[in-house]
C-alpha cells in the first residue's frame, strides 16, 4: 500500500486591489514579505513560499524596499521563493488574446531576471477560463494547469458546493479545440483548504480529519494538495510546528512543505490516466446552477471595459505595427517603452480590477491609469508615424497625409483628421497680431486625392484659428497660430498592414451644401435600413438577400445583484420601447453617407425599493433577494445614431446615455431572424460555439455570456470591442446586448458599498450589425479588421532624405478564409513576429513572400525556414522572421 503524501504549499492569494485600495494592501504585502524572508532564512521546516503566480506582487514589494532585490534573487535561486509565470493574475475573458500572451511573456522575462519561474499554468481565481488555455500553455512549455473556477460551482465567500455536477476528480485532462492537452488540477476545495493549520493536537485532529477526507474525496492519486493561505493571508509563522503535530497524529501520511513543481511531478508519477475525464474547451461553470459564474462582471462599470478595449487595440494594431514600420526609417523599435505601456495597462487587467468588482477608490485610480497608458501609447504611435512621414517621398501638389492601418485585410475606412494650414510662427510675427492676420485670409476648403490622382470624397468642417506648437528634436519649442479644419474622408484600398499617403488640395469654398432630407431610411449598394415609428429598424442585405426586422428596441430591468452577478428585481418589472414614439430626424447627410438620430424617452423607476438596502445590509445572497423596483419614476433618455456610409457593409449604431438612475440594466434587443439551438461568439484566439439552452441543473433565469469582438446567432452578427456581455434566447431568435448595468455594492463576503458602480455618468456605446447567411467563414477576420483603428497624420515639414514609398503594405503574406490576423511586432532580438489564429474547421494555408520559421507564443523558433505553412483547425500560429 502506497503512503499518502500531503503537499502543503504556503502562499497568499494577492488581489492587488479589491475590498481595499492598492496602497492599503501594499502595506500588508510589505509586512507579509518581510515575515516570509525571515521564515525562509531561519525557520527549519519552512522551505518554500509561493508568490501567487504573479510577478507584480514582487514588483510592488520592491517599490517600497528596493534594497531587498538581491535578497529576493537569492531566495529564488535557492528554490525557496517560487515566482511567476504571470506578470499579474488577469481576467481571461475581458482581456484580449495578445494581452494574455504579453502577460505571460513579461511575467516570464521578469522571473528569469530573478533566476527562474515556476513552470506551471496558475489560474487560482480567474472568472472562467477560455478554451485555448491548454494550447497557450503547451506553446509556453507548460504541461500542467492549476485553476480554481470553471468546473465546481462556488458561492458566497468562495464556498465550494458539494453537488452532483461537480468534477469527479481534482485531476483531469483539459483539451483545447486544436487538440492540445494538459493535466488540469482543480482546486476542488479552493485555494485555502490548508489554511491556518492548528498546532494544538486536539484542534489539529479535528482539522485534519475533515481536511484529509475532503481532499481524498476528489483526489485520483495519493498526492494530496493543501493550500496554506487565502486572500491577503499573513504567512503562518508556526507552520513547521503545525506539520510536526500532523506527522505525530497521522504517521501513515507524509506531510511535506512543498511547492507546485514538486507536487505536479509527484501527481504525474502516480496518475492512472484511464481514470481521468477529459474536459474540452472553455470552462465557465456551464455545469452548475448558474448563480456563481461571475459572468456579469462583463457589464459592471462598462466604462472600464471601454477604456481597456480602446487601449488594447491602440497597442496591438497601431503602436506595435507602426513601430515595426518605423524601423525602415531607421527608428529603433521601442521594446522597453512598449513593455512599460503594456505593464501599465496590465495593472488595470487584474481580475478584480478590469472586472469592475472592487471599491470605488480602486476604480477611480484605474481611470487615471487608463489615461496614463493612453498618453504613453499615443506618444509611441505619434513618434513612429512622424518619423516615417518625415522620410516619405511625396509630390508637391498638395498637403500630404498618411493613414496607417493594421487590420490584417485590405480595407476601406472613414477617417477623421484635424488639418492645419497657413501657420504663422511666433518667430515670424508678434503673437498678438497673428490671429488677426490669419483672419484676413479667404475662406478655403479642400479636395482630396490619392497619390495616383483619384478623387477621395471628403467633408470639411472649419474649426477656426488655433494656437499650437512644435517640439523640435534639437531646438526649443516652436509656437504658432494656424487655421484648423476637421476633414472626414473615405480611403479605399488601405493596406492590410501598412500605410497609404493621400493629398489634400486647398480649394475655394463652394456652396454645395444640401438641405437634409426627411427620408428616414439609409441605403447604399450593400444594405437598406428602414426605421419604424417606434424606433426599431430592419436591415436588408442586398447581396445575400437576407432581411431581419424589429431590431433595436431597448429594455430596462431592475437589478438587485452586485458587481459580480445580475439579479432581477422580484416584481419582474421590465420597461421597453416597443410602444414608444421617439423623435426621429436626419442628423447628417453628405457625400460620405448618412446618419439618422432617434431620441427615446421612457419612464423608469429611480432605483430599487427601500427594502433593498436591508437585504444588502443583512448580506442576503443575491439569488435569494426579492426587493421590487421603486414606485418613483423618472425620465430616462436614450439617443441612438444609425450610420450607414457609402462603403459600409454593416450598420453602425451609437447609443448615448446620461445615466442618473440606480439599480437597473439596459439592453438593446436584436431579433436574429431564425431559431437555432446554438450560437457562436468570438473569444480568446477562437470562435466558440455555445448552446442556447442550459443544463437541467441551471436555475438562474439569466444565461449571460461574454464575448470578444462579435457574437452571431441566426442571421445577424453583432460586432463591438467594448460591450462584452450578451444573452441569446433559448430558441436563438433573440440576442440581447448589455449597454449599461448599474449596481451599488461589491457583493461576495461582506457589506461593501460601491455607489459609483451605479455609473452616474454619460456613456456612449457603439456596435455594428450586419447580416449573414451562415455560410461565411470569413466573419471573424472581417470583424477583426472592422474593429481595428486607423491613425492619420499630416506630414511635418522635414529636410530629411525622402527614401520611403508613398504607400507600403508590410503584409507580405496571403491567408485563406478562417485565418485571423493577431499581431505584427518585433521580438527581443529584433526579428519580426507575425501571429494568426485559425477559426475554420479544416486546415488552411498561410503563404508568405519572405522566409519565416514557426515559433511559439514565447517567440522561440523551431523548424526550417519556409514560405508556406499549413495551419490546422483552431491553431494559434506564430511566425518569426529569418
mmCIF file of C-alpha atoms in Angstrom, residues 239-410:
data_model
loop_
_atom_site.group_PDB
_atom_site.id
_atom_site.type_symbol
_atom_site.label_atom_id
_atom_site.label_comp_id
_atom_site.label_asym_id
_atom_site.label_seq_id
_atom_site.Cartn_x
_atom_site.Cartn_y
_atom_site.Cartn_z
ATOM 1 C CA UNK A 239 3.682 26.111 10.195
ATOM 2 C CA UNK A 240 6.739 23.925 10.864
ATOM 3 C CA UNK A 241 5.423 23.169 14.346
ATOM 4 C CA UNK A 242 1.912 22.504 12.968
ATOM 5 C CA UNK A 243 3.285 19.982 10.469
ATOM 6 C CA UNK A 244 5.240 18.190 13.212
ATOM 7 C CA UNK A 245 1.978 17.827 15.122
ATOM 8 C CA UNK A 246 0.269 16.465 11.992
ATOM 9 C CA UNK A 247 3.051 13.928 11.440
ATOM 10 C CA UNK A 248 2.665 12.704 15.037
ATOM 11 C CA UNK A 249 -1.114 12.380 14.682
ATOM 12 C CA UNK A 250 -1.068 10.725 11.226
ATOM 13 C CA UNK A 251 2.097 8.611 10.883
ATOM 14 C CA UNK A 252 0.651 6.953 7.768
ATOM 15 C CA UNK A 253 0.681 10.292 5.891
ATOM 16 C CA UNK A 254 3.809 12.120 4.711
ATOM 17 C CA UNK A 255 3.340 15.821 5.371
ATOM 18 C CA UNK A 256 5.624 17.762 3.011
ATOM 19 C CA UNK A 257 6.202 21.501 2.911
ATOM 20 C CA UNK A 258 6.083 21.589 -0.879
ATOM 21 C CA UNK A 259 5.871 23.700 -3.994
ATOM 22 C CA UNK A 260 3.908 23.293 -7.213
ATOM 23 C CA UNK A 261 6.622 21.797 -9.407
ATOM 24 C CA UNK A 262 7.345 19.125 -6.792
ATOM 25 C CA UNK A 263 3.620 18.468 -6.382
ATOM 26 C CA UNK A 264 2.877 18.257 -10.119
ATOM 27 C CA UNK A 265 5.791 15.865 -10.686
ATOM 28 C CA UNK A 266 4.508 13.628 -7.909
ATOM 29 C CA UNK A 267 0.942 13.692 -9.269
ATOM 30 C CA UNK A 268 2.121 12.808 -12.775
ATOM 31 C CA UNK A 269 4.132 9.888 -11.422
ATOM 32 C CA UNK A 270 1.057 8.484 -9.655
ATOM 33 C CA UNK A 271 -1.561 9.117 -12.328
ATOM 34 C CA UNK A 272 -3.758 6.416 -13.783
ATOM 35 C CA UNK A 273 -4.784 8.225 -16.990
ATOM 36 C CA UNK A 274 -7.661 5.875 -17.730
ATOM 37 C CA UNK A 275 -9.384 7.047 -14.536
ATOM 38 C CA UNK A 276 -9.449 10.707 -15.542
ATOM 39 C CA UNK A 277 -12.049 12.531 -17.541
ATOM 40 C CA UNK A 278 -11.127 14.967 -20.319
ATOM 41 C CA UNK A 279 -12.801 18.357 -20.310
ATOM 42 C CA UNK A 280 -12.915 20.264 -23.582
ATOM 43 C CA UNK A 281 -12.758 23.931 -24.426
ATOM 44 C CA UNK A 282 -13.845 26.798 -22.228
ATOM 45 C CA UNK A 283 -14.617 26.319 -18.537
ATOM 46 C CA UNK A 284 -17.278 28.776 -17.437
ATOM 47 C CA UNK A 285 -19.206 26.776 -14.813
ATOM 48 C CA UNK A 286 -21.566 25.582 -17.535
ATOM 49 C CA UNK A 287 -22.372 22.526 -15.387
ATOM 50 C CA UNK A 288 -23.659 24.475 -12.396
ATOM 51 C CA UNK A 289 -26.777 26.218 -11.121
ATOM 52 C CA UNK A 290 -25.665 29.386 -12.909
ATOM 53 C CA UNK A 291 -25.684 31.670 -9.881
ATOM 54 C CA UNK A 292 -21.937 31.985 -9.340
ATOM 55 C CA UNK A 293 -20.431 32.156 -12.820
ATOM 56 C CA UNK A 294 -19.384 35.795 -12.230
ATOM 57 C CA UNK A 295 -20.296 36.396 -15.873
ATOM 58 C CA UNK A 296 -21.881 39.760 -15.119
ATOM 59 C CA UNK A 297 -18.545 41.279 -14.255
ATOM 60 C CA UNK A 298 -18.539 41.774 -18.030
ATOM 61 C CA UNK A 299 -21.071 44.588 -17.590
ATOM 62 C CA UNK A 300 -20.043 46.072 -14.237
ATOM 63 C CA UNK A 301 -18.688 49.581 -14.726
ATOM 64 C CA UNK A 302 -18.884 49.330 -18.507
ATOM 65 C CA UNK A 303 -16.724 52.448 -18.852
ATOM 66 C CA UNK A 304 -13.705 50.415 -17.683
ATOM 67 C CA UNK A 305 -14.252 47.832 -20.416
ATOM 68 C CA UNK A 306 -14.462 50.615 -22.978
ATOM 69 C CA UNK A 307 -11.177 52.189 -21.900
ATOM 70 C CA UNK A 308 -9.400 48.836 -21.774
ATOM 71 C CA UNK A 309 -10.561 47.704 -25.215
ATOM 72 C CA UNK A 310 -9.567 51.019 -26.775
ATOM 73 C CA UNK A 311 -6.028 50.904 -25.400
ATOM 74 C CA UNK A 312 -5.516 47.216 -26.202
ATOM 75 C CA UNK A 313 -6.295 47.990 -29.832
ATOM 76 C CA UNK A 314 -4.039 51.046 -29.848
ATOM 77 C CA UNK A 315 -1.143 48.899 -28.620
ATOM 78 C CA UNK A 316 -1.815 45.825 -30.779
ATOM 79 C CA UNK A 317 -2.912 47.483 -34.023
ATOM 80 C CA UNK A 318 -1.093 50.808 -34.051
ATOM 81 C CA UNK A 319 1.792 51.121 -31.585
ATOM 82 C CA UNK A 320 3.415 47.754 -32.277
ATOM 83 C CA UNK A 321 2.867 47.549 -36.083
ATOM 84 C CA UNK A 322 3.761 51.202 -36.764
ATOM 85 C CA UNK A 323 6.875 50.774 -34.635
ATOM 86 C CA UNK A 324 7.870 47.865 -36.890
ATOM 87 C CA UNK A 325 7.258 50.037 -39.959
ATOM 88 C CA UNK A 326 9.351 52.824 -38.439
ATOM 89 C CA UNK A 327 12.426 50.612 -38.343
ATOM 90 C CA UNK A 328 12.609 51.147 -42.124
ATOM 91 C CA UNK A 329 13.044 54.822 -41.331
ATOM 92 C CA UNK A 330 15.983 53.988 -39.082
ATOM 93 C CA UNK A 331 14.000 54.208 -35.836
ATOM 94 C CA UNK A 332 14.841 51.732 -33.093
ATOM 95 C CA UNK A 333 11.941 49.541 -32.020
ATOM 96 C CA UNK A 334 10.849 50.783 -28.564
ATOM 97 C CA UNK A 335 10.933 47.451 -26.717
ATOM 98 C CA UNK A 336 11.238 48.982 -23.257
ATOM 99 C CA UNK A 337 8.612 51.637 -23.803
ATOM 100 C CA UNK A 338 6.106 49.153 -25.204
ATOM 101 C CA UNK A 339 6.758 46.905 -22.204
ATOM 102 C CA UNK A 340 6.168 49.907 -19.933
ATOM 103 C CA UNK A 341 2.856 50.649 -21.657
ATOM 104 C CA UNK A 342 1.714 47.034 -21.569
ATOM 105 C CA UNK A 343 2.583 46.632 -17.894
ATOM 106 C CA UNK A 344 0.799 49.848 -17.019
ATOM 107 C CA UNK A 345 -2.267 48.571 -18.841
ATOM 108 C CA UNK A 346 -1.959 45.195 -17.111
ATOM 109 C CA UNK A 347 -2.246 46.895 -13.740
ATOM 110 C CA UNK A 348 -5.859 47.506 -14.782
ATOM 111 C CA UNK A 349 -6.373 43.994 -16.196
ATOM 112 C CA UNK A 350 -6.058 42.153 -12.897
ATOM 113 C CA UNK A 351 -9.186 40.078 -12.349
ATOM 114 C CA UNK A 352 -10.665 42.167 -9.528
ATOM 115 C CA UNK A 353 -9.846 45.370 -11.398
ATOM 116 C CA UNK A 354 -10.970 45.067 -15.027
ATOM 117 C CA UNK A 355 -13.999 43.084 -13.879
ATOM 118 C CA UNK A 356 -15.213 46.187 -12.049
ATOM 119 C CA UNK A 357 -15.851 44.335 -8.782
ATOM 120 C CA UNK A 358 -13.853 46.427 -6.336
ATOM 121 C CA UNK A 359 -14.250 49.546 -4.236
ATOM 122 C CA UNK A 360 -14.877 52.910 -5.831
ATOM 123 C CA UNK A 361 -11.378 54.089 -4.805
ATOM 124 C CA UNK A 362 -9.858 51.225 -6.799
ATOM 125 C CA UNK A 363 -11.726 52.050 -9.975
ATOM 126 C CA UNK A 364 -11.083 55.776 -9.674
ATOM 127 C CA UNK A 365 -7.375 55.021 -9.706
ATOM 128 C CA UNK A 366 -7.911 52.754 -12.699
ATOM 129 C CA UNK A 367 -9.360 55.620 -14.713
ATOM 130 C CA UNK A 368 -6.271 57.715 -14.028
ATOM 131 C CA UNK A 369 -4.111 54.719 -15.009
ATOM 132 C CA UNK A 370 -6.023 54.310 -18.265
ATOM 133 C CA UNK A 371 -5.374 57.980 -19.047
ATOM 134 C CA UNK A 372 -1.656 57.498 -18.386
ATOM 135 C CA UNK A 373 -1.324 54.415 -20.547
ATOM 136 C CA UNK A 374 -3.270 56.046 -23.378
ATOM 137 C CA UNK A 375 -0.917 59.027 -23.251
ATOM 138 C CA UNK A 376 2.058 56.656 -23.298
ATOM 139 C CA UNK A 377 0.696 54.624 -26.195
ATOM 140 C CA UNK A 378 -0.212 57.655 -28.264
ATOM 141 C CA UNK A 379 3.296 59.067 -27.747
ATOM 142 C CA UNK A 380 4.744 55.847 -29.195
ATOM 143 C CA UNK A 381 2.325 55.932 -32.148
ATOM 144 C CA UNK A 382 2.834 59.611 -32.931
ATOM 145 C CA UNK A 383 6.618 59.408 -32.729
ATOM 146 C CA UNK A 384 6.833 56.374 -35.030
ATOM 147 C CA UNK A 385 4.340 57.816 -37.515
ATOM 148 C CA UNK A 386 6.119 61.165 -37.588
ATOM 149 C CA UNK A 387 9.487 59.523 -38.211
ATOM 150 C CA UNK A 388 8.010 57.590 -41.121
ATOM 151 C CA UNK A 389 6.258 60.564 -42.712
ATOM 152 C CA UNK A 390 9.419 62.669 -42.489
ATOM 153 C CA UNK A 391 11.015 60.281 -44.975
ATOM 154 C CA UNK A 392 8.125 59.551 -47.350
ATOM 155 C CA UNK A 393 8.816 60.845 -50.853
ATOM 156 C CA UNK A 394 5.779 62.974 -51.757
ATOM 157 C CA UNK A 395 4.765 65.142 -54.660
ATOM 158 C CA UNK A 396 4.412 68.899 -54.287
ATOM 159 C CA UNK A 397 0.798 69.152 -55.420
ATOM 160 C CA UNK A 398 -0.909 69.149 -52.056
ATOM 161 C CA UNK A 399 -0.701 68.644 -48.316
ATOM 162 C CA UNK A 400 0.419 65.043 -47.700
ATOM 163 C CA UNK A 401 -1.443 62.892 -45.182
ATOM 164 C CA UNK A 402 -0.538 59.312 -44.336
ATOM 165 C CA UNK A 403 -3.093 56.830 -42.994
ATOM 166 C CA UNK A 404 -1.864 53.775 -41.081
ATOM 167 C CA UNK A 405 -3.846 50.541 -40.807
ATOM 168 C CA UNK A 406 -3.112 47.056 -39.433
ATOM 169 C CA UNK A 407 -6.343 45.072 -39.570
ATOM 170 C CA UNK A 408 -4.918 42.115 -41.489
ATOM 171 C CA UNK A 409 -7.185 42.653 -44.525
ATOM 172 C CA UNK A 410 -7.242 45.356 -47.173
#
